[in-house]
Each structure stands twice: as structure tokens, then as C-alpha cells.
């Protein structure tokens, strides 16, 4: 498989500190970001299995 056909997943950008209202929301933007990071880590692990000899750029 050619890497361009299966690019590595992109790490999600963190929210800006000002994106959080500080109101104690049940689903804070930082919680949403943590969920996105977990999905990224899972996708990256799967990508590394498919591309064991390629190191993705950080």
C-alpha cells in the first residue's frame, strides 16, 4: 500500500484556552479534545500496524 493512499491520521489541534467558558460544562471543549486525542491515538496505532516501517511526521 502506498502511503499517499493511506496517510497517517492528523493529531487534533488543542482548543485555545479562551474556548473554555469556565462554566463547568458537562462537555467542556477540553473533554471533546481529549476524546479526539483518544480517537487519534487509536487511528495512529492502526496506521502503524499497516505501515510498520514508516514513522509519521509529528
mmCIF file of C-alpha atoms in Angstrom:
data_model
loop_
_atom_site.group_PDB
_atom_site.id
_atom_site.type_symbol
_atom_site.label_atom_id
_atom_site.label_comp_id
_atom_site.label_asym_id
_atom_site.label_seq_id
_atom_site.Cartn_x
_atom_site.Cartn_y
_atom_site.Cartn_z
ATOM 1 C CA UNK A 1 0.000 0.000 0.000
ATOM 2 C CA UNK A 2 1.340 3.417 -0.939
ATOM 3 C CA UNK A 3 1.440 5.885 1.952
ATOM 4 C CA UNK A 4 -0.335 8.576 -0.100
ATOM 5 C CA UNK A 5 -3.288 6.170 -0.395
ATOM 6 C CA UNK A 6 -3.312 5.752 3.393
ATOM 7 C CA UNK A 7 -1.891 8.885 5.032
ATOM 8 C CA UNK A 8 -1.265 8.927 8.772
ATOM 9 C CA UNK A 9 -4.001 10.437 10.901
ATOM 10 C CA UNK A 10 -3.587 14.071 11.868
ATOM 11 C CA UNK A 11 -3.315 14.990 15.537
ATOM 12 C CA UNK A 12 -6.206 17.248 16.553
ATOM 13 C CA UNK A 13 -5.357 20.832 17.409
ATOM 14 C CA UNK A 14 -5.880 21.694 21.059
ATOM 15 C CA UNK A 15 -8.572 24.218 21.884
ATOM 16 C CA UNK A 16 -7.467 27.717 22.748
ATOM 17 C CA UNK A 17 -7.660 28.457 26.483
ATOM 18 C CA UNK A 18 -10.287 31.103 25.686
ATOM 19 C CA UNK A 19 -12.517 28.469 24.069
ATOM 20 C CA UNK A 20 -13.478 27.224 27.543
ATOM 21 C CA UNK A 21 -16.120 29.350 29.219
ATOM 22 C CA UNK A 22 -15.117 28.173 32.693
ATOM 23 C CA UNK A 23 -18.727 27.359 33.482
ATOM 24 C CA UNK A 24 -18.199 23.695 34.342
ATOM 25 C CA UNK A 25 -19.963 22.416 31.235
ATOM 26 C CA UNK A 26 -20.728 18.700 31.140
ATOM 27 C CA UNK A 27 -18.989 18.505 27.745
ATOM 28 C CA UNK A 28 -16.200 21.079 28.005
ATOM 29 C CA UNK A 29 -14.148 21.791 24.890
ATOM 30 C CA UNK A 30 -11.220 20.164 26.701
ATOM 31 C CA UNK A 31 -13.268 16.960 27.154
ATOM 32 C CA UNK A 32 -14.107 16.990 23.454
ATOM 33 C CA UNK A 33 -10.405 17.432 22.666
ATOM 34 C CA UNK A 34 -9.467 14.501 24.940
ATOM 35 C CA UNK A 35 -11.980 12.325 23.079
ATOM 36 C CA UNK A 36 -10.473 13.439 19.759
ATOM 37 C CA UNK A 37 -6.970 12.626 21.048
ATOM 38 C CA UNK A 38 -8.088 9.130 22.033
ATOM 39 C CA UNK A 39 -9.560 8.534 18.558
ATOM 40 C CA UNK A 40 -6.315 9.892 17.049
ATOM 41 C CA UNK A 41 -4.169 7.542 19.169
ATOM 42 C CA UNK A 42 -6.318 4.573 18.141
ATOM 43 C CA UNK A 43 -6.170 5.550 14.466
ATOM 44 C CA UNK A 44 -2.407 6.108 14.673
ATOM 45 C CA UNK A 45 -1.868 2.698 16.269
ATOM 46 C CA UNK A 46 -3.872 1.063 13.472
ATOM 47 C CA UNK A 47 -1.953 3.067 10.855
ATOM 48 C CA UNK A 48 1.385 1.954 12.366
ATOM 49 C CA UNK A 49 0.299 -1.683 12.072
ATOM 50 C CA UNK A 50 -0.372 -1.104 8.375
ATOM 51 C CA UNK A 51 2.911 0.837 7.917
ATOM 52 C CA UNK A 52 5.449 -0.714 10.313
ATOM 53 C CA UNK A 53 8.489 0.767 8.529
ATOM 54 C CA UNK A 54 7.208 4.347 8.255
ATOM 55 C CA UNK A 55 7.423 6.917 11.021
ATOM 56 C CA UNK A 56 4.739 9.604 10.707
ATOM 57 C CA UNK A 57 5.815 13.223 10.992
ATOM 58 C CA UNK A 58 4.889 14.783 14.309
#
